[in-house]
């Protein structure tokens, strides 16, 4: 009975996202399938299918569903592509990318969030490579990536992430101050030529690390 209730709520949420401009059918199918309530703390489950960001502990959030869907649509991951996510958080965004058939690599700096996301990936039988470290330096060993998605807002685009992006690949990253960012959608045309499109405005938790904000 509980499951049915969530299915209805999930469908209603996806209808809202479609109304806001989400049109990638593969993404829509995955949004209908992945259970967001599994990625939020028990106390938040009743709000899991509202189009809002929710606290997940350590002062961090699971992003608003529209933001997850919008960034994924901009990234446009294809089955088999290697995608790097910086900011695993709850693991929901990584699960969406994996559901779309991408080979997902994800990095989280908080040990507790990393551990909790790993448990969820295991329980859902998702083959996602995860590590606990500073994602602003990327994951060189598995580079180049066909796409990189950063789910925390930084002051500048990390040079390492640009280097680790494959030619033809896309990097989606919020850049700005700590309160407001524009989403930069960066296409790597060659090793030295990048095309950037900016989409205003978003608010993310800060990207903290060597090529991000300094920790207080
Ligand atoms: N993608 C997440 C989800 O689906 O729940 C959203 C997580 S939250 C908006 C952003 C995450 O980025 C936080 O968990 C935060 O700890 C993490 N973060 C911030 N700076 C980071 C860094 N340099 N490396 C890795 N993770 C970082």
PDB file of C-alpha atoms and ligand atoms in Angstrom:
ATOM      1  CA  UNK A   1       0.000   0.000   0.000  1.00  0.00           C
ATOM      2  CA  UNK A   2       2.898   2.278   0.916  1.00  0.00           C
ATOM      3  CA  UNK A   3       4.647   1.437  -2.366  1.00  0.00           C
ATOM      4  CA  UNK A   4       1.546   2.298  -4.400  1.00  0.00           C
ATOM      5  CA  UNK A   5       1.327   5.626  -2.630  1.00  0.00           C
ATOM      6  CA  UNK A   6       4.927   6.421  -3.539  1.00  0.00           C
ATOM      7  CA  UNK A   7       4.397   5.315  -7.131  1.00  0.00           C
ATOM      8  CA  UNK A   8       1.534   7.769  -7.494  1.00  0.00           C
ATOM      9  CA  UNK A   9       3.553  10.538  -5.862  1.00  0.00           C
ATOM     10  CA  UNK A  10       6.556   9.768  -8.073  1.00  0.00           C
ATOM     11  CA  UNK A  11       4.407   9.931 -11.202  1.00  0.00           C
ATOM     12  CA  UNK A  12       2.972  13.275 -10.056  1.00  0.00           C
ATOM     13  CA  UNK A  13       6.490  14.602  -9.443  1.00  0.00           C
ATOM     14  CA  UNK A  14       7.643  13.480 -12.895  1.00  0.00           C
ATOM     15  CA  UNK A  15       4.609  15.204 -14.443  1.00  0.00           C
ATOM     16  CA  UNK A  16       5.711  18.414 -12.707  1.00  0.00           C
ATOM     17  CA  UNK A  17       9.231  17.992 -14.114  1.00  0.00           C
ATOM     18  CA  UNK A  18       7.825  17.415 -17.620  1.00  0.00           C
ATOM     19  CA  UNK A  19       5.761  20.596 -17.183  1.00  0.00           C
ATOM     20  CA  UNK A  20       8.989  22.449 -16.361  1.00  0.00           C
ATOM     21  CA  UNK A  21      10.630  21.302 -19.615  1.00  0.00           C
ATOM     22  CA  UNK A  22      12.147  17.867 -18.972  1.00  0.00           C
ATOM     23  CA  UNK A  23      11.638  16.022 -22.262  1.00  0.00           C
ATOM     24  CA  UNK A  24      14.369  13.341 -22.550  1.00  0.00           C
ATOM     25  CA  UNK A  25      12.262  10.156 -22.595  1.00  0.00           C
ATOM     26  CA  UNK A  26      15.065   7.876 -21.319  1.00  0.00           C
ATOM     27  CA  UNK A  27      15.536  10.224 -18.372  1.00  0.00           C
ATOM     28  CA  UNK A  28      11.777  10.386 -17.717  1.00  0.00           C
ATOM     29  CA  UNK A  29      11.603   6.570 -17.645  1.00  0.00           C
ATOM     30  CA  UNK A  30      14.425   6.435 -15.105  1.00  0.00           C
ATOM     31  CA  UNK A  31      12.896   9.193 -12.942  1.00  0.00           C
ATOM     32  CA  UNK A  32       9.711   7.104 -12.843  1.00  0.00           C
ATOM     33  CA  UNK A  33      11.686   4.054 -11.757  1.00  0.00           C
ATOM     34  CA  UNK A  34      14.274   5.240  -9.202  1.00  0.00           C
ATOM     35  CA  UNK A  35      12.762   5.506  -5.722  1.00  0.00           C
ATOM     36  CA  UNK A  36      13.902   8.858  -4.287  1.00  0.00           C
ATOM     37  CA  UNK A  37      12.479   7.991  -0.868  1.00  0.00           C
ATOM     38  CA  UNK A  38      15.245   5.363  -0.477  1.00  0.00           C
ATOM     39  CA  UNK A  39      17.880   8.134  -0.625  1.00  0.00           C
ATOM     40  CA  UNK A  40      16.479  10.439   2.078  1.00  0.00           C
ATOM     41  CA  UNK A  41      16.532  10.057   5.885  1.00  0.00           C
ATOM     42  CA  UNK A  42      13.437   8.356   7.398  1.00  0.00           C
ATOM     43  CA  UNK A  43      12.187  11.619   8.856  1.00  0.00           C
ATOM     44  CA  UNK A  44      12.136  13.166   5.342  1.00  0.00           C
ATOM     45  CA  UNK A  45      10.475  10.304   3.441  1.00  0.00           C
ATOM     46  CA  UNK A  46       7.061  11.959   3.426  1.00  0.00           C
ATOM     47  CA  UNK A  47       8.636  14.869   1.474  1.00  0.00           C
ATOM     48  CA  UNK A  48      10.649  12.704  -0.945  1.00  0.00           C
ATOM     49  CA  UNK A  49       8.376  13.380  -3.924  1.00  0.00           C
ATOM     50  CA  UNK A  50       8.095  17.130  -3.472  1.00  0.00           C
ATOM     51  CA  UNK A  51      10.158  19.148  -5.933  1.00  0.00           C
ATOM     52  CA  UNK A  52      12.496  20.423  -3.222  1.00  0.00           C
ATOM     53  CA  UNK A  53      16.023  19.817  -1.929  1.00  0.00           C
ATOM     54  CA  UNK A  54      16.065  17.969   1.404  1.00  0.00           C
ATOM     55  CA  UNK A  55      18.675  17.708   4.191  1.00  0.00           C
ATOM     56  CA  UNK A  56      20.686  14.448   4.251  1.00  0.00           C
ATOM     57  CA  UNK A  57      23.033  15.209   7.180  1.00  0.00           C
ATOM     58  CA  UNK A  58      26.499  16.800   7.476  1.00  0.00           C
ATOM     59  CA  UNK A  59      24.885  20.099   6.424  1.00  0.00           C
ATOM     60  CA  UNK A  60      24.372  18.693   2.893  1.00  0.00           C
ATOM     61  CA  UNK A  61      21.302  18.133   0.708  1.00  0.00           C
ATOM     62  CA  UNK A  62      19.834  15.822  -1.890  1.00  0.00           C
ATOM     63  CA  UNK A  63      19.306  18.273  -4.778  1.00  0.00           C
ATOM     64  CA  UNK A  64      15.858  19.397  -5.926  1.00  0.00           C
ATOM     65  CA  UNK A  65      14.480  16.816  -8.409  1.00  0.00           C
ATOM     66  CA  UNK A  66      14.129  19.491 -11.117  1.00  0.00           C
ATOM     67  CA  UNK A  67      17.811  20.400 -10.701  1.00  0.00           C
ATOM     68  CA  UNK A  68      18.854  16.720 -10.951  1.00  0.00           C
ATOM     69  CA  UNK A  69      16.676  16.248 -14.039  1.00  0.00           C
ATOM     70  CA  UNK A  70      17.818  19.516 -15.678  1.00  0.00           C
ATOM     71  CA  UNK A  71      21.521  18.804 -15.141  1.00  0.00           C
ATOM     72  CA  UNK A  72      21.113  15.227 -16.397  1.00  0.00           C
ATOM     73  CA  UNK A  73      19.262  16.432 -19.490  1.00  0.00           C
ATOM     74  CA  UNK A  74      22.082  18.926 -20.165  1.00  0.00           C
ATOM     75  CA  UNK A  75      24.740  16.218 -19.658  1.00  0.00           C
ATOM     76  CA  UNK A  76      22.790  13.856 -21.941  1.00  0.00           C
ATOM     77  CA  UNK A  77      24.510  10.606 -20.862  1.00  0.00           C
ATOM     78  CA  UNK A  78      24.373   7.684 -23.295  1.00  0.00           C
ATOM     79  CA  UNK A  79      24.508   3.968 -22.446  1.00  0.00           C
ATOM     80  CA  UNK A  80      28.067   2.775 -21.918  1.00  0.00           C
ATOM     81  CA  UNK A  81      29.533   6.258 -21.510  1.00  0.00           C
ATOM     82  CA  UNK A  82      31.927   6.908 -18.637  1.00  0.00           C
ATOM     83  CA  UNK A  83      30.484   9.614 -16.379  1.00  0.00           C
ATOM     84  CA  UNK A  84      32.177  11.179 -13.350  1.00  0.00           C
ATOM     85  CA  UNK A  85      30.026  12.796 -10.660  1.00  0.00           C
ATOM     86  CA  UNK A  86      31.557  15.078  -8.013  1.00  0.00           C
ATOM     87  CA  UNK A  87      29.377  15.227  -4.880  1.00  0.00           C
ATOM     88  CA  UNK A  88      27.749  11.809  -4.350  1.00  0.00           C
ATOM     89  CA  UNK A  89      25.669  13.082  -1.405  1.00  0.00           C
ATOM     90  CA  UNK A  90      22.682  10.755  -1.060  1.00  0.00           C
ATOM     91  CA  UNK A  91      23.598   8.795  -4.215  1.00  0.00           C
ATOM     92  CA  UNK A  92      20.353   9.689  -6.035  1.00  0.00           C
ATOM     93  CA  UNK A  93      21.989  11.523  -8.969  1.00  0.00           C
ATOM     94  CA  UNK A  94      24.479   8.661  -9.431  1.00  0.00           C
ATOM     95  CA  UNK A  95      21.595   6.152  -9.440  1.00  0.00           C
ATOM     96  CA  UNK A  96      19.792   8.174 -12.134  1.00  0.00           C
ATOM     97  CA  UNK A  97      22.928   8.213 -14.319  1.00  0.00           C
ATOM     98  CA  UNK A  98      23.436   4.500 -13.763  1.00  0.00           C
ATOM     99  CA  UNK A  99      19.765   3.838 -14.591  1.00  0.00           C
ATOM    100  CA  UNK A 100      20.365   5.572 -17.937  1.00  0.00           C
ATOM    101  CA  UNK A 101      23.060   3.009 -18.704  1.00  0.00           C
ATOM    102  CA  UNK A 102      26.155   5.106 -17.990  1.00  0.00           C
ATOM    103  CA  UNK A 103      29.253   3.697 -16.268  1.00  0.00           C
ATOM    104  CA  UNK A 104      29.232   5.897 -13.196  1.00  0.00           C
ATOM    105  CA  UNK A 105      32.189   7.051 -11.083  1.00  0.00           C
ATOM    106  CA  UNK A 106      31.281   9.246  -8.118  1.00  0.00           C
ATOM    107  CA  UNK A 107      33.287  11.079  -5.452  1.00  0.00           C
ATOM    108  CA  UNK A 108      32.103  12.350  -2.050  1.00  0.00           C
ATOM    109  CA  UNK A 109      34.264  14.165   0.523  1.00  0.00           C
ATOM    110  CA  UNK A 110      32.194  13.292   3.632  1.00  0.00           C
ATOM    111  CA  UNK A 111      32.886   9.755   4.909  1.00  0.00           C
ATOM    112  CA  UNK A 112      29.402   9.335   6.464  1.00  0.00           C
ATOM    113  CA  UNK A 113      27.625  10.273   3.230  1.00  0.00           C
ATOM    114  CA  UNK A 114      29.981   8.098   1.184  1.00  0.00           C
ATOM    115  CA  UNK A 115      29.285   5.087   3.454  1.00  0.00           C
ATOM    116  CA  UNK A 116      25.551   5.625   3.395  1.00  0.00           C
ATOM    117  CA  UNK A 117      25.456   5.972  -0.431  1.00  0.00           C
ATOM    118  CA  UNK A 118      27.591   2.819  -0.824  1.00  0.00           C
ATOM    119  CA  UNK A 119      25.075   0.872   1.276  1.00  0.00           C
ATOM    120  CA  UNK A 120      22.193   2.072  -0.908  1.00  0.00           C
ATOM    121  CA  UNK A 121      24.102   1.194  -4.130  1.00  0.00           C
ATOM    122  CA  UNK A 122      24.727  -2.306  -2.731  1.00  0.00           C
ATOM    123  CA  UNK A 123      21.101  -2.759  -1.661  1.00  0.00           C
ATOM    124  CA  UNK A 124      19.898  -1.664  -5.118  1.00  0.00           C
ATOM    125  CA  UNK A 125      22.549  -3.785  -6.818  1.00  0.00           C
ATOM    126  CA  UNK A 126      23.910  -0.758  -8.675  1.00  0.00           C
ATOM    127  CA  UNK A 127      27.397  -1.091 -10.160  1.00  0.00           C
ATOM    128  CA  UNK A 128      28.748   2.357  -9.323  1.00  0.00           C
ATOM    129  CA  UNK A 129      32.409   3.071  -8.584  1.00  0.00           C
ATOM    130  CA  UNK A 130      32.664   5.407  -5.604  1.00  0.00           C
ATOM    131  CA  UNK A 131      35.464   6.941  -3.594  1.00  0.00           C
ATOM    132  CA  UNK A 132      35.772   9.241  -0.629  1.00  0.00           C
ATOM    133  CA  UNK A 133      38.114  12.122  -1.477  1.00  0.00           C
ATOM    134  CA  UNK A 134      38.352  15.643  -2.879  1.00  0.00           C
ATOM    135  CA  UNK A 135      36.556  15.528  -6.241  1.00  0.00           C
ATOM    136  CA  UNK A 136      37.972  18.846  -7.451  1.00  0.00           C
ATOM    137  CA  UNK A 137      41.096  16.942  -8.482  1.00  0.00           C
ATOM    138  CA  UNK A 138      38.988  14.387 -10.388  1.00  0.00           C
ATOM    139  CA  UNK A 139      39.744  10.674 -10.739  1.00  0.00           C
ATOM    140  CA  UNK A 140      42.685  10.545 -13.116  1.00  0.00           C
ATOM    141  CA  UNK A 141      43.044   6.756 -13.120  1.00  0.00           C
ATOM    142  CA  UNK A 142      39.735   6.332 -14.982  1.00  0.00           C
ATOM    143  CA  UNK A 143      39.948   9.434 -17.181  1.00  0.00           C
ATOM    144  CA  UNK A 144      39.074  10.568 -19.783  1.00  0.00           C
ATOM    145  CA  UNK A 145      35.347  10.793 -18.975  1.00  0.00           C
ATOM    146  CA  UNK A 146      32.615  11.271 -21.603  1.00  0.00           C
ATOM    147  CA  UNK A 147      30.820  13.526 -19.139  1.00  0.00           C
ATOM    148  CA  UNK A 148      31.438  15.149 -15.757  1.00  0.00           C
ATOM    149  CA  UNK A 149      28.691  16.479 -13.491  1.00  0.00           C
ATOM    150  CA  UNK A 150      29.464  18.526 -10.379  1.00  0.00           C
ATOM    151  CA  UNK A 151      26.621  18.776  -7.865  1.00  0.00           C
ATOM    152  CA  UNK A 152      28.161  21.446  -5.612  1.00  0.00           C
ATOM    153  CA  UNK A 153      28.891  25.077  -6.505  1.00  0.00           C
ATOM    154  CA  UNK A 154      32.481  26.235  -6.993  1.00  0.00           C
ATOM    155  CA  UNK A 155      34.210  29.607  -7.479  1.00  0.00           C
ATOM    156  CA  UNK A 156      35.952  28.525 -10.723  1.00  0.00           C
ATOM    157  CA  UNK A 157      36.021  25.517 -13.037  1.00  0.00           C
ATOM    158  CA  UNK A 158      38.620  23.020 -11.707  1.00  0.00           C
ATOM    159  CA  UNK A 159      41.437  22.659 -14.242  1.00  0.00           C
ATOM    160  CA  UNK A 160      41.777  18.944 -13.465  1.00  0.00           C
ATOM    161  CA  UNK A 161      38.157  18.288 -14.441  1.00  0.00           C
ATOM    162  CA  UNK A 162      38.668  20.048 -17.787  1.00  0.00           C
ATOM    163  CA  UNK A 163      41.792  17.933 -18.357  1.00  0.00           C
ATOM    164  CA  UNK A 164      40.006  14.676 -17.463  1.00  0.00           C
ATOM    165  CA  UNK A 165      37.097  15.343 -19.860  1.00  0.00           C
ATOM    166  CA  UNK A 166      37.260  13.529 -23.218  1.00  0.00           C
ATOM    167  CA  UNK A 167      37.249  15.616 -26.398  1.00  0.00           C
ATOM    168  CA  UNK A 168      33.571  15.921 -27.383  1.00  0.00           C
ATOM    169  CA  UNK A 169      32.523  15.438 -23.736  1.00  0.00           C
ATOM    170  CA  UNK A 170      30.452  17.749 -21.548  1.00  0.00           C
ATOM    171  CA  UNK A 171      31.155  19.165 -18.091  1.00  0.00           C
ATOM    172  CA  UNK A 172      28.123  20.479 -16.177  1.00  0.00           C
ATOM    173  CA  UNK A 173      29.077  22.577 -13.154  1.00  0.00           C
ATOM    174  CA  UNK A 174      27.531  25.392 -11.067  1.00  0.00           C
ATOM    175  CA  UNK A 175      29.906  28.365 -10.779  1.00  0.00           C
ATOM    176  CA  UNK A 176      29.416  31.582  -8.821  1.00  0.00           C
ATOM    177  CA  UNK A 177      29.554  32.835  -5.260  1.00  0.00           C
ATOM    178  CA  UNK A 178      28.397  30.820  -2.253  1.00  0.00           C
ATOM    179  CA  UNK A 179      24.785  32.026  -2.529  1.00  0.00           C
ATOM    180  CA  UNK A 180      24.014  31.952  -6.242  1.00  0.00           C
ATOM    181  CA  UNK A 181      25.518  30.177  -9.232  1.00  0.00           C
ATOM    182  CA  UNK A 182      24.977  29.854 -12.959  1.00  0.00           C
ATOM    183  CA  UNK A 183      25.130  26.390 -14.422  1.00  0.00           C
ATOM    184  CA  UNK A 184      28.004  26.167 -16.874  1.00  0.00           C
ATOM    185  CA  UNK A 185      27.590  23.588 -19.629  1.00  0.00           C
ATOM    186  CA  UNK A 186      31.078  23.202 -21.085  1.00  0.00           C
ATOM    187  CA  UNK A 187      31.801  21.215 -24.252  1.00  0.00           C
ATOM    188  CA  UNK A 188      35.409  20.196 -24.881  1.00  0.00           C
ATOM    189  CA  UNK A 189      36.013  20.802 -28.582  1.00  0.00           C
ATOM    190  CA  UNK A 190      39.737  20.045 -28.421  1.00  0.00           C
ATOM    191  CA  UNK A 191      42.407  19.894 -25.696  1.00  0.00           C
ATOM    192  CA  UNK A 192      42.622  23.696 -25.804  1.00  0.00           C
ATOM    193  CA  UNK A 193      39.170  24.760 -27.040  1.00  0.00           C
ATOM    194  CA  UNK A 194      36.098  24.769 -24.777  1.00  0.00           C
ATOM    195  CA  UNK A 195      32.616  26.100 -25.587  1.00  0.00           C
ATOM    196  CA  UNK A 196      30.626  27.316 -22.564  1.00  0.00           C
ATOM    197  CA  UNK A 197      26.886  27.969 -22.270  1.00  0.00           C
ATOM    198  CA  UNK A 198      25.534  29.462 -19.047  1.00  0.00           C
ATOM    199  CA  UNK A 199      22.121  28.832 -17.504  1.00  0.00           C
ATOM    200  CA  UNK A 200      21.055  31.136 -14.616  1.00  0.00           C
ATOM    201  CA  UNK A 201      20.382  30.686 -11.646  1.00  0.00           C
ATOM    202  CA  UNK A 202      20.894  27.844  -9.170  1.00  0.00           C
ATOM    203  CA  UNK A 203      21.851  27.520  -5.515  1.00  0.00           C
ATOM    204  CA  UNK A 204      24.058  24.609  -4.469  1.00  0.00           C
ATOM    205  CA  UNK A 205      26.000  23.736  -1.343  1.00  0.00           C
ATOM    206  CA  UNK A 206      29.671  24.771  -1.730  1.00  0.00           C
ATOM    207  CA  UNK A 207      32.233  22.697  -3.597  1.00  0.00           C
ATOM    208  CA  UNK A 208      35.010  22.460  -1.020  1.00  0.00           C
ATOM    209  CA  UNK A 209      38.502  21.358  -1.953  1.00  0.00           C
ATOM    210  CA  UNK A 210      41.832  22.111  -3.579  1.00  0.00           C
ATOM    211  CA  UNK A 211      40.153  23.676  -6.628  1.00  0.00           C
ATOM    212  CA  UNK A 212      37.006  24.780  -4.809  1.00  0.00           C
ATOM    213  CA  UNK A 213      36.177  26.878  -1.751  1.00  0.00           C
ATOM    214  CA  UNK A 214      38.419  26.603   1.289  1.00  0.00           C
ATOM    215  CA  UNK A 215      36.930  24.795   4.298  1.00  0.00           C
ATOM    216  CA  UNK A 216      36.211  27.211   7.176  1.00  0.00           C
TER     217      UNK A 216
HETATM  218  N1  LIG B   1      24.375  14.499  -6.104  1.00  0.00           N
HETATM  219  C1  LIG B   1      23.895  14.557  -4.758  1.00  0.00           C
HETATM  220  C2  LIG B   1      22.626  13.745  -4.557  1.00  0.00           C
HETATM  221  O1  LIG B   1      22.108  13.180  -5.526  1.00  0.00           O
HETATM  222  O2  LIG B   1      22.185  13.631  -3.415  1.00  0.00           O
HETATM  223  C3  LIG B   1      23.741  15.990  -4.295  1.00  0.00           C
HETATM  224  C4  LIG B   1      24.625  16.222  -3.146  1.00  0.00           C
HETATM  225  S1  LIG B   1      24.877  17.787  -2.436  1.00  0.00           S
HETATM  226  C5  LIG B   1      23.954  18.968  -3.312  1.00  0.00           C
HETATM  227  C6  LIG B   1      26.567  18.096  -2.928  1.00  0.00           C
HETATM  228  C7  LIG B   1      27.573  17.140  -2.335  1.00  0.00           C
HETATM  229  O3  LIG B   1      28.876  17.542  -2.768  1.00  0.00           O
HETATM  230  C8  LIG B   1      27.630  17.118  -0.803  1.00  0.00           C
HETATM  231  O4  LIG B   1      27.391  15.814  -0.360  1.00  0.00           O
HETATM  232  C9  LIG B   1      29.059  17.569  -0.483  1.00  0.00           C
HETATM  233  O5  LIG B   1      29.611  16.939   0.652  1.00  0.00           O
HETATM  234  C10 LIG B   1      29.788  17.188  -1.757  1.00  0.00           C
HETATM  235  N2  LIG B   1      31.053  17.885  -2.007  1.00  0.00           N
HETATM  236  C11 LIG B   1      31.369  19.189  -1.845  1.00  0.00           C
HETATM  237  N3  LIG B   1      32.632  19.416  -2.224  1.00  0.00           N
HETATM  238  C12 LIG B   1      33.136  18.221  -2.649  1.00  0.00           C
HETATM  239  C13 LIG B   1      34.398  17.793  -3.170  1.00  0.00           C
HETATM  240  N4  LIG B   1      35.426  18.633  -3.345  1.00  0.00           N
HETATM  241  N5  LIG B   1      34.546  16.500  -3.497  1.00  0.00           N
HETATM  242  C14 LIG B   1      33.542  15.611  -3.335  1.00  0.00           C
HETATM  243  N6  LIG B   1      32.325  15.948  -2.842  1.00  0.00           N
HETATM  244  C15 LIG B   1      32.133  17.244  -2.510  1.00  0.00           C
END
